mmCIF file of C-alpha atoms in Angstrom:
data_model
loop_
_atom_site.group_PDB
_atom_site.id
_atom_site.type_symbol
_atom_site.label_atom_id
_atom_site.label_comp_id
_atom_site.label_asym_id
_atom_site.label_seq_id
_atom_site.Cartn_x
_atom_site.Cartn_y
_atom_site.Cartn_z
ATOM 1 C CA UNK A 99 51.685 0.500 57.266
ATOM 2 C CA UNK A 100 48.232 -0.793 57.264
ATOM 3 C CA UNK A 101 47.005 2.696 57.809
ATOM 4 C CA UNK A 102 49.020 3.857 54.734
ATOM 5 C CA UNK A 103 47.775 1.006 52.611
ATOM 6 C CA UNK A 104 44.249 2.075 53.552
ATOM 7 C CA UNK A 105 44.759 5.683 52.612
ATOM 8 C CA UNK A 106 46.296 4.543 49.317
ATOM 9 C CA UNK A 107 43.230 2.431 48.623
ATOM 10 C CA UNK A 108 40.719 5.226 49.522
ATOM 11 C CA UNK A 109 42.739 7.744 47.579
ATOM 12 C CA UNK A 110 42.721 5.255 44.592
ATOM 13 C CA UNK A 111 39.183 4.724 44.916
ATOM 14 C CA UNK A 112 38.332 8.506 45.144
ATOM 15 C CA UNK A 113 40.288 9.065 41.882
ATOM 16 C CA UNK A 114 38.464 6.310 40.049
ATOM 17 C CA UNK A 115 35.094 7.825 41.148
ATOM 18 C CA UNK A 116 36.156 11.249 40.138
ATOM 19 C CA UNK A 117 37.056 9.922 36.657
ATOM 20 C CA UNK A 118 33.738 8.252 36.301
ATOM 21 C CA UNK A 119 31.719 11.382 37.662
ATOM 22 C CA UNK A 120 33.839 13.367 35.146
ATOM 23 C CA UNK A 121 33.143 11.145 32.275
ATOM 24 C CA UNK A 122 29.318 11.042 33.218
ATOM 25 C CA UNK A 123 29.068 14.885 33.328
ATOM 26 C CA UNK A 124 31.143 15.242 30.002
ATOM 27 C CA UNK A 125 28.877 12.915 28.369
ATOM 28 C CA UNK A 126 25.844 14.767 29.907
ATOM 29 C CA UNK A 127 27.191 17.975 28.476
ATOM 30 C CA UNK A 128 27.668 16.454 25.028
ATOM 31 C CA UNK A 129 24.048 15.265 25.074
ATOM 32 C CA UNK A 130 22.832 18.772 25.436
ATOM 33 C CA UNK A 131 25.124 20.009 22.645
ATOM 34 C CA UNK A 132 22.637 19.004 19.953
ATOM 35 C CA UNK A 133 18.898 19.150 19.419
ATOM 36 C CA UNK A 134 16.563 16.761 17.680
ATOM 37 C CA UNK A 135 13.678 18.153 15.712
ATOM 38 C CA UNK A 136 10.910 16.494 13.576
ATOM 39 C CA UNK A 137 9.546 18.219 10.423
ATOM 40 C CA UNK A 138 6.493 16.981 8.492
ATOM 41 C CA UNK A 139 4.922 17.528 5.231
ATOM 42 C CA UNK A 140 1.390 16.874 3.767
ATOM 43 C CA UNK A 141 -0.016 16.773 0.273
ATOM 44 C CA UNK A 142 -3.344 16.012 -1.224
ATOM 45 C CA UNK A 143 -3.404 14.482 -4.695
ATOM 46 C CA UNK A 144 -5.776 12.791 -7.111
ATOM 47 C CA UNK A 145 -4.958 9.394 -8.674
ATOM 48 C CA UNK A 146 -4.391 9.311 -12.435
ATOM 49 C CA UNK A 147 -4.390 5.662 -13.046
ATOM 50 C CA UNK A 148 -7.085 3.248 -12.314
ATOM 51 C CA UNK A 149 -6.985 -0.678 -12.261
ATOM 52 C CA UNK A 150 -10.150 -2.485 -12.743
ATOM 53 C CA UNK A 151 -10.566 -6.196 -12.433
ATOM 54 C CA UNK A 152 -13.624 -8.469 -13.128
ATOM 55 C CA UNK A 153 -14.224 -12.132 -13.958
ATOM 56 C CA UNK A 154 -16.719 -13.760 -16.246
ATOM 57 C CA UNK A 155 -17.583 -17.660 -16.254
ATOM 58 C CA UNK A 156 -19.756 -20.268 -17.890
ATOM 59 C CA UNK A 157 -20.757 -23.698 -16.864
ATOM 60 C CA UNK A 158 -21.692 -26.316 -19.303
ATOM 61 C CA UNK A 159 -21.807 -30.241 -19.250
ATOM 62 C CA UNK A 160 -19.732 -30.518 -22.463
ATOM 63 C CA UNK A 161 -16.350 -28.815 -22.334
ATOM 64 C CA UNK A 162 -16.461 -27.854 -26.077
ATOM 65 C CA UNK A 163 -19.699 -26.051 -25.389
ATOM 66 C CA UNK A 164 -18.343 -24.409 -22.342
ATOM 67 C CA UNK A 165 -15.407 -23.093 -24.411
ATOM 68 C CA UNK A 166 -17.674 -21.804 -27.168
ATOM 69 C CA UNK A 167 -19.788 -19.904 -24.734
ATOM 70 C CA UNK A 168 -16.891 -18.226 -22.987
ATOM 71 C CA UNK A 169 -15.257 -17.348 -26.378
ATOM 72 C CA UNK A 170 -18.598 -15.738 -27.286
ATOM 73 C CA UNK A 171 -18.851 -13.940 -24.069
ATOM 74 C CA UNK A 172 -15.415 -12.676 -24.543
ATOM 75 C CA UNK A 173 -16.072 -11.206 -27.929
ATOM 76 C CA UNK A 174 -19.318 -9.510 -26.412
ATOM 77 C CA UNK A 175 -16.983 -7.821 -23.881
ATOM 78 C CA UNK A 176 -14.629 -6.696 -26.552
ATOM 79 C CA UNK A 177 -17.504 -5.064 -28.385
ATOM 80 C CA UNK A 178 -18.976 -3.560 -25.260
ATOM 81 C CA UNK A 179 -15.428 -1.987 -24.378
ATOM 82 C CA UNK A 180 -14.916 -0.735 -27.875
ATOM 83 C CA UNK A 181 -18.507 0.785 -27.902
ATOM 84 C CA UNK A 182 -17.497 2.686 -24.536
ATOM 85 C CA UNK A 183 -14.185 4.054 -26.146
ATOM 86 C CA UNK A 184 -11.977 1.955 -24.105
ATOM 87 C CA UNK A 185 -8.553 1.353 -25.599
ATOM 88 C CA UNK A 186 -8.022 -2.513 -26.077
ATOM 89 C CA UNK A 187 -4.342 -1.809 -25.570
ATOM 90 C CA UNK A 188 -5.473 -1.387 -21.890
ATOM 91 C CA UNK A 189 -7.196 -4.642 -21.702
ATOM 92 C CA UNK A 190 -5.760 -7.963 -20.485
ATOM 93 C CA UNK A 191 -7.697 -11.212 -20.540
ATOM 94 C CA UNK A 192 -6.112 -14.041 -18.415
ATOM 95 C CA UNK A 193 -5.665 -17.712 -19.348
ATOM 96 C CA UNK A 194 -8.931 -19.682 -18.849
ATOM 97 C CA UNK A 195 -9.315 -21.523 -15.645
ATOM 98 C CA UNK A 196 -11.130 -24.845 -15.976
ATOM 99 C CA UNK A 197 -12.479 -26.943 -13.051
ATOM 100 C CA UNK A 198 -14.875 -29.798 -12.830
ATOM 101 C CA UNK A 199 -17.912 -29.288 -10.329
ATOM 102 C CA UNK A 200 -19.899 -31.957 -8.583
ATOM 103 C CA UNK A 201 -23.034 -31.802 -6.628
ATOM 104 C CA UNK A 202 -23.637 -34.103 -3.486
ATOM 105 C CA UNK A 203 -26.631 -36.448 -3.873
ATOM 106 C CA UNK A 204 -28.140 -39.316 -1.932
ATOM 107 C CA UNK A 205 -29.315 -42.570 -3.415
ATOM 108 C CA UNK A 206 -32.411 -44.603 -2.541
ATOM 109 C CA UNK A 207 -30.474 -46.199 0.358
ATOM 110 C CA UNK A 208 -29.412 -42.818 1.853
ATOM 111 C CA UNK A 209 -25.768 -43.138 0.759
ATOM 112 C CA UNK A 210 -24.160 -39.878 -0.139
ATOM 113 C CA UNK A 211 -22.143 -39.637 -3.528
ATOM 114 C CA UNK A 212 -20.807 -36.895 -5.861
ATOM 115 C CA UNK A 213 -22.591 -36.276 -9.164
ATOM 116 C CA UNK A 214 -20.703 -34.532 -11.973
ATOM 117 C CA UNK A 215 -22.608 -31.117 -12.675
ATOM 118 C CA UNK A 216 -20.424 -29.651 -15.377
ATOM 119 C CA UNK A 217 -17.311 -27.720 -16.390
ATOM 120 C CA UNK A 218 -16.822 -24.454 -14.944
ATOM 121 C CA UNK A 219 -14.652 -21.953 -17.013
ATOM 122 C CA UNK A 220 -13.676 -18.791 -15.724
ATOM 123 C CA UNK A 221 -11.598 -15.986 -17.132
ATOM 124 C CA UNK A 222 -10.210 -12.808 -15.564
ATOM 125 C CA UNK A 223 -10.344 -9.348 -17.132
ATOM 126 C CA UNK A 224 -8.192 -6.508 -16.077
ATOM 127 C CA UNK A 225 -8.130 -3.004 -17.524
ATOM 128 C CA UNK A 226 -5.264 -0.528 -16.302
ATOM 129 C CA UNK A 227 -5.829 2.942 -17.723
ATOM 130 C CA UNK A 228 -5.433 6.697 -17.360
ATOM 131 C CA UNK A 229 -8.996 7.199 -18.250
ATOM 132 C CA UNK A 230 -9.959 7.171 -14.634
ATOM 133 C CA UNK A 231 -13.552 8.453 -14.819
ATOM 134 C CA UNK A 232 -14.550 6.306 -17.796
ATOM 135 C CA UNK A 233 -13.222 3.077 -16.250
ATOM 136 C CA UNK A 234 -15.010 4.120 -12.959
ATOM 137 C CA UNK A 235 -18.330 4.371 -14.765
ATOM 138 C CA UNK A 236 -17.725 1.041 -16.704
ATOM 139 C CA UNK A 237 -16.997 -0.658 -13.329
ATOM 140 C CA UNK A 238 -20.228 0.640 -11.905
ATOM 141 C CA UNK A 239 -22.488 -0.389 -14.699
ATOM 142 C CA UNK A 240 -22.110 -3.737 -16.208
ATOM 143 C CA UNK A 241 -25.824 -4.255 -16.467
ATOM 144 C CA UNK A 242 -25.762 -4.486 -20.325
ATOM 145 C CA UNK A 243 -23.266 -7.290 -20.014
ATOM 146 C CA UNK A 244 -25.423 -9.174 -17.622
ATOM 147 C CA UNK A 245 -28.458 -8.486 -19.929
ATOM 148 C CA UNK A 246 -26.528 -10.151 -22.688
ATOM 149 C CA UNK A 247 -26.192 -13.286 -20.672
ATOM 150 C CA UNK A 248 -22.614 -12.966 -19.410
ATOM 151 C CA UNK A 249 -22.046 -14.024 -15.816
ATOM 152 C CA UNK A 250 -19.596 -11.363 -14.811
ATOM 153 C CA UNK A 251 -18.612 -10.208 -11.531
ATOM 154 C CA UNK A 252 -17.013 -6.771 -10.925
ATOM 155 C CA UNK A 253 -14.368 -5.864 -8.255
ATOM 156 C CA UNK A 254 -13.869 -2.450 -6.962
ATOM 157 C CA UNK A 255 -11.333 -0.532 -8.832
ATOM 158 C CA UNK A 256 -7.932 0.338 -7.414
ATOM 159 C CA UNK A 257 -6.199 3.781 -7.776
ATOM 160 C CA UNK A 258 -2.717 4.681 -8.256
ATOM 161 C CA UNK A 259 -0.454 7.746 -9.133
ATOM 162 C CA UNK A 260 1.884 7.815 -11.875
ATOM 163 C CA UNK A 261 4.270 10.611 -10.231
ATOM 164 C CA UNK A 262 4.568 9.151 -6.793
ATOM 165 C CA UNK A 263 8.467 9.140 -6.822
ATOM 166 C CA UNK A 264 8.406 12.860 -7.812
ATOM 167 C CA UNK A 265 5.991 13.635 -5.081
ATOM 168 C CA UNK A 266 7.784 11.694 -2.401
ATOM 169 C CA UNK A 267 11.088 13.654 -3.311
ATOM 170 C CA UNK A 268 9.221 16.945 -3.097
ATOM 171 C CA UNK A 269 7.695 16.150 0.291
ATOM 172 C CA UNK A 270 10.868 14.758 1.724
ATOM 173 C CA UNK A 271 12.585 18.281 0.652
ATOM 174 C CA UNK A 272 9.484 20.041 2.300
ATOM 175 C CA UNK A 273 9.727 18.101 5.600
ATOM 176 C CA UNK A 274 13.343 18.765 5.825
ATOM 177 C CA UNK A 275 12.921 22.531 5.429
ATOM 178 C CA UNK A 276 10.206 22.154 8.027
ATOM 179 C CA UNK A 277 12.478 20.544 10.496
ATOM 180 C CA UNK A 278 15.344 23.082 9.723
ATOM 181 C CA UNK A 279 13.068 26.035 10.453
ATOM 182 C CA UNK A 280 11.879 24.355 13.875
ATOM 183 C CA UNK A 281 15.561 23.946 14.838
ATOM 184 C CA UNK A 282 16.470 27.520 14.060
ATOM 185 C CA UNK A 283 13.521 28.772 16.110
ATOM 186 C CA UNK A 284 14.483 26.537 19.041
ATOM 187 C CA UNK A 285 18.156 27.622 18.878
ATOM 188 C CA UNK A 286 17.260 31.475 18.607
ATOM 189 C CA UNK A 287 14.855 31.233 21.618
ATOM 190 C CA UNK A 288 17.345 29.307 23.630
ATOM 191 C CA UNK A 289 19.939 32.083 22.948
ATOM 192 C CA UNK A 290 22.358 29.847 21.085
ATOM 193 C CA UNK A 291 23.576 29.137 17.452
ATOM 194 C CA UNK A 292 22.459 26.415 15.453
ATOM 195 C CA UNK A 293 25.373 24.148 14.263
ATOM 196 C CA UNK A 294 25.908 21.664 11.456
ATOM 197 C CA UNK A 295 23.477 18.572 10.888
ATOM 198 C CA UNK A 296 24.616 15.633 12.594
ATOM 199 C CA UNK A 297 22.003 13.147 11.479
ATOM 200 C CA UNK A 298 18.919 13.012 9.349
ATOM 201 C CA UNK A 299 16.345 10.220 9.324
ATOM 202 C CA UNK A 300 13.210 9.859 7.058
ATOM 203 C CA UNK A 301 10.044 8.684 8.819
ATOM 204 C CA UNK A 302 7.547 6.322 7.022
ATOM 205 C CA UNK A 303 5.627 7.612 4.011
ATOM 206 C CA UNK A 304 2.059 7.303 4.533
ATOM 207 C CA UNK A 305 -0.960 7.446 1.939
ATOM 208 C CA UNK A 306 -4.376 7.302 3.257
ATOM 209 C CA UNK A 307 -7.731 8.348 1.806
ATOM 210 C CA UNK A 308 -8.383 11.998 1.859
ATOM 211 C CA UNK A 309 -10.470 13.289 4.829
ATOM 212 C CA UNK A 310 -10.648 9.737 6.221
ATOM 213 C CA UNK A 311 -9.979 8.281 9.549
ATOM 214 C CA UNK A 312 -7.491 5.487 8.386
ATOM 215 C CA UNK A 313 -4.761 4.499 10.892
ATOM 216 C CA UNK A 314 -1.199 4.970 10.012
ATOM 217 C CA UNK A 315 1.146 1.870 10.376
ATOM 218 C CA UNK A 316 4.778 1.583 11.421
ATOM 219 C CA UNK A 317 5.473 -0.133 8.024
ATOM 220 C CA UNK A 318 3.691 2.616 5.948
ATOM 221 C CA UNK A 319 0.182 2.766 4.653
ATOM 222 C CA UNK A 320 -0.696 2.853 1.025
ATOM 223 C CA UNK A 321 -4.325 3.359 0.238
ATOM 224 C CA UNK A 322 -5.447 1.739 -2.971
ATOM 225 C CA UNK A 323 -9.224 2.063 -3.031
ATOM 226 C CA UNK A 324 -9.724 5.841 -2.886
ATOM 227 C CA UNK A 325 -9.207 8.248 -5.877
ATOM 228 C CA UNK A 326 -8.555 11.301 -3.603
ATOM 229 C CA UNK A 327 -5.582 10.545 -1.323
ATOM 230 C CA UNK A 328 -3.508 12.334 1.383
ATOM 231 C CA UNK A 329 0.219 11.690 1.611
ATOM 232 C CA UNK A 330 2.327 12.471 4.733
ATOM 233 C CA UNK A 331 5.954 12.115 5.656
ATOM 234 C CA UNK A 332 8.380 13.123 8.606
ATOM 235 C CA UNK A 333 11.977 13.869 8.856
ATOM 236 C CA UNK A 334 13.997 13.653 12.011
ATOM 237 C CA UNK A 335 16.981 15.920 12.076
ATOM 238 C CA UNK A 336 19.739 16.176 14.769
ATOM 239 C CA UNK A 337 21.587 19.601 14.848
ATOM 240 C CA UNK A 338 24.718 20.565 16.745
ATOM 241 C CA UNK A 339 24.414 23.734 18.729
#
């Protein structure tokens, strides 16, 4: 009886092992019944929107005098922009930031103390326009404003593209076509037929400066400091064969 029980146990174990091996090979066969391909698309484009920011300030001991000076500077900037045919509809002045400034001094006994040195008033200027070249030139040459006694600091402009959504759609379609062509070539060379699409996944949309060595990132890169840009995207497709 013990021998029979052992035989039963061995037979049962063999059946279980056979089932496991069968499932494994069945899964392995299924795995090779599809192919994964990656298609890509690349497009160079030129920005058609520019955003330029700057700030100007003044410092006076009297708050009213500081306001008066800043108001005069703002009017001079308006006139300067008008002279350069900049649409005032594209110009935004922020609210005025006011801060009290102090200087550290020492008395005759060597004690350090703060001495009020005046009110610092600062206002930001932002221009968002489709006149890219015109605003570029303006951002590079603010000497005239400085010559007029305006304490102004210019930031580097940012560049954007108004048709970015349409560009993304076109590039996704192009990357999908590229992946499909690759899949057909693989299937044909393998002597099989390409089946239906099982899964599609879009990769990260990247925008870098044209002809640059900028690194891509997992979360997607979006260059804002270059007028000429290059966009790339990938599509990963899984086809049955």
